[in-house]
PDB file of C-alpha atoms and ligand atoms in Angstrom:
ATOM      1  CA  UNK A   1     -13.872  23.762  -2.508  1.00  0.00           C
ATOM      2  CA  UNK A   2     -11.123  26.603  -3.517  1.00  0.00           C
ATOM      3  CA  UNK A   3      -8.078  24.984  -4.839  1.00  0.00           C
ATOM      4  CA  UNK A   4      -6.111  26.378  -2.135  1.00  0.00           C
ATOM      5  CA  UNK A   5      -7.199  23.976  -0.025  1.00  0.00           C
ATOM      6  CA  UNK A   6      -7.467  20.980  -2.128  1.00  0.00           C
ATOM      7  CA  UNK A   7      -3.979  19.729  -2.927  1.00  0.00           C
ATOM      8  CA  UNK A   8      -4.532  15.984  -3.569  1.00  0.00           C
ATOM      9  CA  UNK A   9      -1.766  12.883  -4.235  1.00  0.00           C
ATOM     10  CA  UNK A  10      -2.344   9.701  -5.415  1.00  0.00           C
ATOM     11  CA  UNK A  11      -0.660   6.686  -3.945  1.00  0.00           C
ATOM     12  CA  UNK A  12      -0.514   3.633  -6.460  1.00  0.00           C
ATOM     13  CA  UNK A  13       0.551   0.909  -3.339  1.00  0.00           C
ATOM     14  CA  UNK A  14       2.626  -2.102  -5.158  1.00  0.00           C
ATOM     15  CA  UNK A  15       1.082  -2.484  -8.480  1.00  0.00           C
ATOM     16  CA  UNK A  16       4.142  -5.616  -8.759  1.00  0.00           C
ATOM     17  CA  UNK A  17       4.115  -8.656 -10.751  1.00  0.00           C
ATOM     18  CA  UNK A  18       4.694 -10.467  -7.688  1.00  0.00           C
ATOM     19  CA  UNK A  19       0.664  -9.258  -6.691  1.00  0.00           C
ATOM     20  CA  UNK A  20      -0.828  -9.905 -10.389  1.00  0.00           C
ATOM     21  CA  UNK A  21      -2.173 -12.733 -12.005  1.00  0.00           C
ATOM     22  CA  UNK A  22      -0.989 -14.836 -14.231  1.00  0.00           C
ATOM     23  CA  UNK A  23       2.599 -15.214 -12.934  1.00  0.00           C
ATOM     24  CA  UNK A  24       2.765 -13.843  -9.403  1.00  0.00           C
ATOM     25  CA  UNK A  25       3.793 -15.346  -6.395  1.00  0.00           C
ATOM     26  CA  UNK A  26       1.467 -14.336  -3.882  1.00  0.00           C
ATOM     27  CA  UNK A  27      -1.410 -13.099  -7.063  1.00  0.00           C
ATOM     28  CA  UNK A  28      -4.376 -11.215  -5.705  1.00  0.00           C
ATOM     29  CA  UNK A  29      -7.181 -12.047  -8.208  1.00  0.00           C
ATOM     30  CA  UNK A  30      -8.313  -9.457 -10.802  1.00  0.00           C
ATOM     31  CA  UNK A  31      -5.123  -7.398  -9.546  1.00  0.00           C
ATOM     32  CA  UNK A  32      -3.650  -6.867 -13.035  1.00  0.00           C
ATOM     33  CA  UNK A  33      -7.420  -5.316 -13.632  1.00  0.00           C
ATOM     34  CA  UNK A  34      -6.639  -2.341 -11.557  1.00  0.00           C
ATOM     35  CA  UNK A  35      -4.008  -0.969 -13.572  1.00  0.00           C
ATOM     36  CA  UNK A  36      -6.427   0.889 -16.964  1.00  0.00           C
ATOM     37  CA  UNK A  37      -8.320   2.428 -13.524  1.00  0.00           C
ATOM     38  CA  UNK A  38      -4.621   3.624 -11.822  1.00  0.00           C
ATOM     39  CA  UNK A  39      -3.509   4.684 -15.591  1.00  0.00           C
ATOM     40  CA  UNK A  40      -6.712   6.366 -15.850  1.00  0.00           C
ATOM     41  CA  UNK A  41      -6.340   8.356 -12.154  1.00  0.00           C
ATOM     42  CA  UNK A  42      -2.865   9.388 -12.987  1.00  0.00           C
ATOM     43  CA  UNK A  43      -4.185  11.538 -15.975  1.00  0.00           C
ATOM     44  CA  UNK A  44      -6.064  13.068 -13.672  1.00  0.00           C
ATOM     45  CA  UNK A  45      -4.722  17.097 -13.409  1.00  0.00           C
ATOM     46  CA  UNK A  46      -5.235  18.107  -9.831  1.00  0.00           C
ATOM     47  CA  UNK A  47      -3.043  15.744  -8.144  1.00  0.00           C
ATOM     48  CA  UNK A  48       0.424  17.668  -6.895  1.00  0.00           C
ATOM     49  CA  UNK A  49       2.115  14.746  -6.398  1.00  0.00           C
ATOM     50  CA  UNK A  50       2.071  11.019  -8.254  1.00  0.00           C
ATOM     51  CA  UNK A  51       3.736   8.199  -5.578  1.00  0.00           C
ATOM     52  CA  UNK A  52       4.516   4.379  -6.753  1.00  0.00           C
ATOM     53  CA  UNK A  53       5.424   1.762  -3.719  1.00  0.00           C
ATOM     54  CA  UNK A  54       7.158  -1.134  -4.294  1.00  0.00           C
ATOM     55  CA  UNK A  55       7.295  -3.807  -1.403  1.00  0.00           C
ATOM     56  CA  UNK A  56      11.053  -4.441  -1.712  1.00  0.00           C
ATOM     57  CA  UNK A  57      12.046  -7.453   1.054  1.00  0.00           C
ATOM     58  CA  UNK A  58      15.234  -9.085   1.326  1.00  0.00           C
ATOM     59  CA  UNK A  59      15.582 -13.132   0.825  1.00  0.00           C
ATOM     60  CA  UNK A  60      15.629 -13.319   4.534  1.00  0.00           C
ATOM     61  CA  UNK A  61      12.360 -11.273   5.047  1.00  0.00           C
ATOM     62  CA  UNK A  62      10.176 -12.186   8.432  1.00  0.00           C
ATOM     63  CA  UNK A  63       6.971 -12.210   6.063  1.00  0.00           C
ATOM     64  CA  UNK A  64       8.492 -15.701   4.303  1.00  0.00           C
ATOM     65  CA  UNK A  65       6.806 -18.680   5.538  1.00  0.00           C
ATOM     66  CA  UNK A  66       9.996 -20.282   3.949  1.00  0.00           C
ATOM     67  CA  UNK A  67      11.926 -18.628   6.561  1.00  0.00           C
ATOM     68  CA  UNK A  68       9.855 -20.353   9.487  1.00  0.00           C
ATOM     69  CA  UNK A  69      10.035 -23.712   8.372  1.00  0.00           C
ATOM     70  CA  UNK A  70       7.808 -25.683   8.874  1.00  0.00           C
ATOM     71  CA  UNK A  71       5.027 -22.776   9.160  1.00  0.00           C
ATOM     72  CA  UNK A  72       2.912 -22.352   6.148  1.00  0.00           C
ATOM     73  CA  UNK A  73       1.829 -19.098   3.827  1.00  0.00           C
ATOM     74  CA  UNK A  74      -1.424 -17.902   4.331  1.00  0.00           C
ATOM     75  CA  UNK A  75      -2.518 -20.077   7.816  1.00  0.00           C
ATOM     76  CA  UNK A  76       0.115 -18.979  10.044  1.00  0.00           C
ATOM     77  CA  UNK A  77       2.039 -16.042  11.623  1.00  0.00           C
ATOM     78  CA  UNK A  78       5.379 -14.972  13.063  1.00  0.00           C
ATOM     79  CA  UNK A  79       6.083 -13.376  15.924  1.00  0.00           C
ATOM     80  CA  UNK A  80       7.363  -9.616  15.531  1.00  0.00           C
ATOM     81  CA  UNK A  81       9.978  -8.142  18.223  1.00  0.00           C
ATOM     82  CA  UNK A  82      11.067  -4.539  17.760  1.00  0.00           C
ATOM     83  CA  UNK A  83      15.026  -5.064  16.750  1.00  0.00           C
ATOM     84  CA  UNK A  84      15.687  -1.970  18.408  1.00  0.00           C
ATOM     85  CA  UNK A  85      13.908  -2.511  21.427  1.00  0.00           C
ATOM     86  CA  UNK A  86      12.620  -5.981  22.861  1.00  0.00           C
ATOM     87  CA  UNK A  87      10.569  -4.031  25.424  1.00  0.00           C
ATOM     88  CA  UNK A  88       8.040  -2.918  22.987  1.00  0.00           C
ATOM     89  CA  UNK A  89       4.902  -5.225  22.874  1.00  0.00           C
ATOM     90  CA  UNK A  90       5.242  -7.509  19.879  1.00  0.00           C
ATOM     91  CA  UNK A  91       2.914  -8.609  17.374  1.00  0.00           C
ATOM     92  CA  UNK A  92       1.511 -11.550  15.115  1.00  0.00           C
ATOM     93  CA  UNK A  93       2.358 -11.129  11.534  1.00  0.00           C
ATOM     94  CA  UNK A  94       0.760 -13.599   8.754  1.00  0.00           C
ATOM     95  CA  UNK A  95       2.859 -15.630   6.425  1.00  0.00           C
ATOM     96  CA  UNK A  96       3.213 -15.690   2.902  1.00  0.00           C
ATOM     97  CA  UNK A  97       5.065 -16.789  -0.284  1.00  0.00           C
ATOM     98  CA  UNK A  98       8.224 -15.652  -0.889  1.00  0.00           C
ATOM     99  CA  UNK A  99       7.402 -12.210  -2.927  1.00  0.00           C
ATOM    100  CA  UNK A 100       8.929  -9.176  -4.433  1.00  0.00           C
ATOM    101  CA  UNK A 101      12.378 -10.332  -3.151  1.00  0.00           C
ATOM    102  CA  UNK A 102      14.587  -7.250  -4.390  1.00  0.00           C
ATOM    103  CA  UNK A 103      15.722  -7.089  -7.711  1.00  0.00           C
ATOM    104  CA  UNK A 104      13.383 -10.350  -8.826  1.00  0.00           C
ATOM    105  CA  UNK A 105      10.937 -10.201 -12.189  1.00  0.00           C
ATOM    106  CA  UNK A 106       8.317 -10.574  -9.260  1.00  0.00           C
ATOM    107  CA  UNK A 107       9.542  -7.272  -7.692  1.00  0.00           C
ATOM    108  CA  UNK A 108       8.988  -5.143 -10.908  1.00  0.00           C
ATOM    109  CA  UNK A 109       6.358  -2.871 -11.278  1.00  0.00           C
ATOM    110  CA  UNK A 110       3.725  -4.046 -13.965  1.00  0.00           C
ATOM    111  CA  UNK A 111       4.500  -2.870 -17.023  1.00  0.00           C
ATOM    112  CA  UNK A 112       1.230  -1.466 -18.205  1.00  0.00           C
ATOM    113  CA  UNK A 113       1.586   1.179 -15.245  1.00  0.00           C
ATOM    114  CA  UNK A 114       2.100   4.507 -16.325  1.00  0.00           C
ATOM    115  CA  UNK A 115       2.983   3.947 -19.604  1.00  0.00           C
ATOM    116  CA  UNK A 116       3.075   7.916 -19.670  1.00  0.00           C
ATOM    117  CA  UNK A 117       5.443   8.898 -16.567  1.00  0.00           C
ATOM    118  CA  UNK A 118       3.304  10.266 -14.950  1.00  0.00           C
ATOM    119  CA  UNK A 119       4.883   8.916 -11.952  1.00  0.00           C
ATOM    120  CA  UNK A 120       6.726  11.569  -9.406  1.00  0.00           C
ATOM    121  CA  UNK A 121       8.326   9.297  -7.155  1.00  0.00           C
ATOM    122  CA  UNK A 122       9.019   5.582  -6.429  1.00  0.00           C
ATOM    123  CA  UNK A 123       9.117   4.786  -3.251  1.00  0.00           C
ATOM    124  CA  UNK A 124      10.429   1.258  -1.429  1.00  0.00           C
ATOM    125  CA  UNK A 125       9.263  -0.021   1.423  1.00  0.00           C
ATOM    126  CA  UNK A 126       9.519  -3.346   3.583  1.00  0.00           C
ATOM    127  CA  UNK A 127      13.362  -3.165   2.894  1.00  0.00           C
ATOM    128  CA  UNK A 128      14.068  -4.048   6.869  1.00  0.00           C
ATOM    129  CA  UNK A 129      14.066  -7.856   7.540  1.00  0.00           C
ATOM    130  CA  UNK A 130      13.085  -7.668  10.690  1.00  0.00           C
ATOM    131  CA  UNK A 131       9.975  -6.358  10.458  1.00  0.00           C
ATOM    132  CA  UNK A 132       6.517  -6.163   8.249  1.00  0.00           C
ATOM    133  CA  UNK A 133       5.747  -3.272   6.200  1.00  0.00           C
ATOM    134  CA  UNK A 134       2.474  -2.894   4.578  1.00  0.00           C
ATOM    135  CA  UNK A 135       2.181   0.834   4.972  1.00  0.00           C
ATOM    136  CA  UNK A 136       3.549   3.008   2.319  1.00  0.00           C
ATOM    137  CA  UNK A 137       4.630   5.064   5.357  1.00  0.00           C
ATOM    138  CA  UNK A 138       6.315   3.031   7.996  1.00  0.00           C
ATOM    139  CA  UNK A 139       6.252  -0.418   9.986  1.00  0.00           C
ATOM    140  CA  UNK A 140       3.596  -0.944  13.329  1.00  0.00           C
ATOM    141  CA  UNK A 141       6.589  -0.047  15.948  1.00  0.00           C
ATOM    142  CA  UNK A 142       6.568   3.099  17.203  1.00  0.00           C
ATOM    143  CA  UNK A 143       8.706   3.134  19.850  1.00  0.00           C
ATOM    144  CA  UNK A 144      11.318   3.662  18.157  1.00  0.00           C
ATOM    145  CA  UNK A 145      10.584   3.411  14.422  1.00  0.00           C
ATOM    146  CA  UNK A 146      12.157   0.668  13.034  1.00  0.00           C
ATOM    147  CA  UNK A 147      11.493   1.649   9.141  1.00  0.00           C
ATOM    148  CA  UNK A 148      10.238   5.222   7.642  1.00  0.00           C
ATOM    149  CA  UNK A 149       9.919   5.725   3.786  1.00  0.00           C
ATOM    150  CA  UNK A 150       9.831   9.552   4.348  1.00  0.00           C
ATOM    151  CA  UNK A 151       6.269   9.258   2.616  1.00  0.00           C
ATOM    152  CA  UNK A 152       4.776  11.504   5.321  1.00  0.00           C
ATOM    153  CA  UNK A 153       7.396  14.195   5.093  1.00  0.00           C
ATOM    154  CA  UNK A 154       6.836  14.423   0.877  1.00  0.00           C
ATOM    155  CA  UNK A 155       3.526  14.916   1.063  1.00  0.00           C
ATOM    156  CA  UNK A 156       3.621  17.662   3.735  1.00  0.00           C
ATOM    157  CA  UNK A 157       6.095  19.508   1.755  1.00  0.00           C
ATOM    158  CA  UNK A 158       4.206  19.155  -1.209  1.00  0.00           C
ATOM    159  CA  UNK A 159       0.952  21.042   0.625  1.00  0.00           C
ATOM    160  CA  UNK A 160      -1.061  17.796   0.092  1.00  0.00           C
ATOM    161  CA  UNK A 161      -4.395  18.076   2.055  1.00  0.00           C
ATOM    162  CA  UNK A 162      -6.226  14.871   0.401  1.00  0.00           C
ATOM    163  CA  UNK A 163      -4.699  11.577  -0.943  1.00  0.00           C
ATOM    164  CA  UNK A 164      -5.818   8.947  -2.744  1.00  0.00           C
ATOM    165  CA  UNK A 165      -5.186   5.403  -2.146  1.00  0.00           C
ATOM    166  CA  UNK A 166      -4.976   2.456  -4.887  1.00  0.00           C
ATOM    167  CA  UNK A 167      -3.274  -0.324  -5.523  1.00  0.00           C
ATOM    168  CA  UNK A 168      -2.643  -3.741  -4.216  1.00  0.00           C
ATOM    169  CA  UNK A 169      -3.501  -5.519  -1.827  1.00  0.00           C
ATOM    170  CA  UNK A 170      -6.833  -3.591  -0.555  1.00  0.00           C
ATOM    171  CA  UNK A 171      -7.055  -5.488   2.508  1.00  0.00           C
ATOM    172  CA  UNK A 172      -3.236  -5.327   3.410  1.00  0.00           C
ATOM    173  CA  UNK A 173      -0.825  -2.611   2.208  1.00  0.00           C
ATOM    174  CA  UNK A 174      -3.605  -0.513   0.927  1.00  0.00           C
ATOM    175  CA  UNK A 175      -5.296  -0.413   3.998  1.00  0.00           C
ATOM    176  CA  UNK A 176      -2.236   0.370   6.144  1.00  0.00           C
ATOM    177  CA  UNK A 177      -1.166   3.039   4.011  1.00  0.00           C
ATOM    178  CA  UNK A 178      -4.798   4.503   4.211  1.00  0.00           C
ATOM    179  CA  UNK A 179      -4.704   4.431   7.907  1.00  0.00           C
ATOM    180  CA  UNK A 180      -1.696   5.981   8.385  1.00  0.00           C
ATOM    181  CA  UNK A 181      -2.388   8.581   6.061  1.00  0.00           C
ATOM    182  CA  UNK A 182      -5.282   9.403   7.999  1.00  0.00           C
ATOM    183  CA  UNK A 183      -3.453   9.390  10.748  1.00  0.00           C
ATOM    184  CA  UNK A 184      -0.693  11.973   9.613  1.00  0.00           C
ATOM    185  CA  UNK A 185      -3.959  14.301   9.289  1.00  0.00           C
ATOM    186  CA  UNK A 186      -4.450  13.863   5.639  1.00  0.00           C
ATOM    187  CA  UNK A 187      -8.486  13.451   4.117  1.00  0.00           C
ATOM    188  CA  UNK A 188      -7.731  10.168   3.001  1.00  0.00           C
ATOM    189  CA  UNK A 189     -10.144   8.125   0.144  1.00  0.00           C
ATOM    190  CA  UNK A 190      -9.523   4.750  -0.967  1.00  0.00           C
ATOM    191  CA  UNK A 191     -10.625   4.825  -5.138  1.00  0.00           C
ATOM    192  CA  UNK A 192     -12.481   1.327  -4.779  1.00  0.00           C
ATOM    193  CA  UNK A 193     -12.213   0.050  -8.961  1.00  0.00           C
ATOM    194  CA  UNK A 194      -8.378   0.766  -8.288  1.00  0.00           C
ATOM    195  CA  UNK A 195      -7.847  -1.774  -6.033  1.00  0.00           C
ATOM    196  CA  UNK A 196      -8.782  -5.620  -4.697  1.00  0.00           C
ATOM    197  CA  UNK A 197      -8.535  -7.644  -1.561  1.00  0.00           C
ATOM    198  CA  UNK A 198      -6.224 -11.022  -1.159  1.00  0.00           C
ATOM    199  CA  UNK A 199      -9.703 -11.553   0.875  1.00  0.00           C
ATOM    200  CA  UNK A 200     -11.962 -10.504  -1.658  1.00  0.00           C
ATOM    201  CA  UNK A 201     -15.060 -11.947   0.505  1.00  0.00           C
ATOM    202  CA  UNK A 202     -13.877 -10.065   3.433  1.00  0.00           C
ATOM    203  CA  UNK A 203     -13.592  -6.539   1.869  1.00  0.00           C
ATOM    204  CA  UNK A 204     -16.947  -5.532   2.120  1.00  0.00           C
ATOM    205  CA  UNK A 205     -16.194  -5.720   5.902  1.00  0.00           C
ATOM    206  CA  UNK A 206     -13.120  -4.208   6.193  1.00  0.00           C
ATOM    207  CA  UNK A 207     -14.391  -1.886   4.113  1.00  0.00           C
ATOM    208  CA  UNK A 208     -17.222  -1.005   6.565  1.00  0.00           C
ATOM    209  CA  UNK A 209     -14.352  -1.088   9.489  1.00  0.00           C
ATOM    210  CA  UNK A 210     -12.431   1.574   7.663  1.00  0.00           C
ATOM    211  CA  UNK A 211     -15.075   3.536   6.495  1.00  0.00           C
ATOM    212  CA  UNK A 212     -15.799   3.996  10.691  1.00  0.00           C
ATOM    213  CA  UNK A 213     -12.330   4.952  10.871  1.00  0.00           C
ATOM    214  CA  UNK A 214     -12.807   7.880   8.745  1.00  0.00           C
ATOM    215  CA  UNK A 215     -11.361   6.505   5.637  1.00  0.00           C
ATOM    216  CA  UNK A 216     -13.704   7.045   2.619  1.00  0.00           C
ATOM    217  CA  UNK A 217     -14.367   4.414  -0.058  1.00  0.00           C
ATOM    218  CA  UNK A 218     -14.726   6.469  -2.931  1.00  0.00           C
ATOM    219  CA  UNK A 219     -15.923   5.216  -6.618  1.00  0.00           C
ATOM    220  CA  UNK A 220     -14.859   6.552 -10.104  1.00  0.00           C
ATOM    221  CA  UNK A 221     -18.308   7.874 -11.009  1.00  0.00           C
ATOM    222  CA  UNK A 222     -18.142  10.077  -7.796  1.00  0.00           C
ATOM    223  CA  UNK A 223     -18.028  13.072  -6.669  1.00  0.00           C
ATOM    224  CA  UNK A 224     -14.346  12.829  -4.473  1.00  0.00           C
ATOM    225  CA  UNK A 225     -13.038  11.481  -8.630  1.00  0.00           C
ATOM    226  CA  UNK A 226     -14.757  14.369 -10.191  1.00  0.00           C
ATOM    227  CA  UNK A 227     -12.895  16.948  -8.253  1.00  0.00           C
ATOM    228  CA  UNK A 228      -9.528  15.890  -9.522  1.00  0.00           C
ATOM    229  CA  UNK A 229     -10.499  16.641 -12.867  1.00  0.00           C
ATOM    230  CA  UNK A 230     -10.363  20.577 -12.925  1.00  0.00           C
TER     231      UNK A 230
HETATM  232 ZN1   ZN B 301       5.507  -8.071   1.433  1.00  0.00          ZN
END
């Protein structure tokens, strides 16, 4: 592959203290672990562009099971309405914790990231209250758009052809953001040591599911790493 046409970006996907073990509100197991792999990644010298998401909600945040009392993280859902237009089918969103509420300890990235500033760009995302976020690029409704991080824009302006998707939580935001990446035309690869799953027993299938989609699960040893190293 000429380098012409390989222009990669890495998206680290809320690598927050809110997501890690040992203090976080909503902790995905062996999150923290992800971070030496993402440090490692970011060294990396092919990628044109280095992009950090935090998930950045309001107090009020339709996510918060404590804003549905009596609902419950984790077992049940909300109901999602476009704000800007009730006509649009909704959808069922799950509940959680109360997390990454702006400005909180919880909110902050983990402080082992980066440690070199390698970082381009932090980007926020799930600022809206009315709606859930777990793509680094924008909410589900399309019709209109109820929240864009100009993600998609960046990386076209940038060139980028590939990107490369880590972070937290593999079965949630990373996911989304993979998807959507695909779907703004991008050759999209999930780095699989660089993230885990709130689910961890239901990655493997998701995994598969994405993988169909046209996302690639890529590992560290492989070839898809070893490109980004000349
Ligand atoms: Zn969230």
């Amino acid at each position: 592959m000429s380098t012409n046409t390989f222009k990669p970006a890495l998206i680290v996907v809320d690598l927050q203290e809110d997501f890690c073990p040992p203090n976080g509100s909503l902790a995905v197991a062996e999150g923290r672990e992800t971070v030496a792999v993402v440090n490692r990644l970011l060294e990396l010298p092919a990628f044109v562009l280095r992009v950090a998401t935090q998930d950045w909600h309001p107090q009020d945040h339709i996510s918060f099971a404590s804003n549905h009392a009596p609902k419950k993280p984790f077992v049940d859902f909300a109901t999602v309405v476009n704000p800007l237009n009730p006509d649009e089918p909704s959808y069922e969103t799950q509940l959680w914790p109360d997390h990454c509420v702006q400005n909180t300890p919880g909110a902050a990235l983990v402080p082992e990231l980066d440690p070199a500033h390698r970082l381009d760009e932090i980007i926020k995302k799930g600022t809206n209250k009315d709606v859930e976020m777990y793509s680094a690029f924008y909410d589900p409704f399309t019709n209109p758009r109820v929240s864009d991080s100009g993600l998609a824009g960046k990386l076209q302006a940038a060139g980028v052809t590939h990107v490369y998707v880590v972070g937290l939580a593999a079965d949630f935001c990373v996911r989304c953001t993979a998807l959507d990446s695909l779907k703004e035309g991008f050759t999209t690869y999930i780095v699989e040591e660089g993230t885990r799953a709130v689910n961890g027993a239901g990655w493997p299938e998701q995994m598969q599911g994405l993988e169909a989609l046209g996302v690639r699960v890529v590992r560290m040893d492989g070839p898809e790493v070893a490109l980004l190293k000349s």
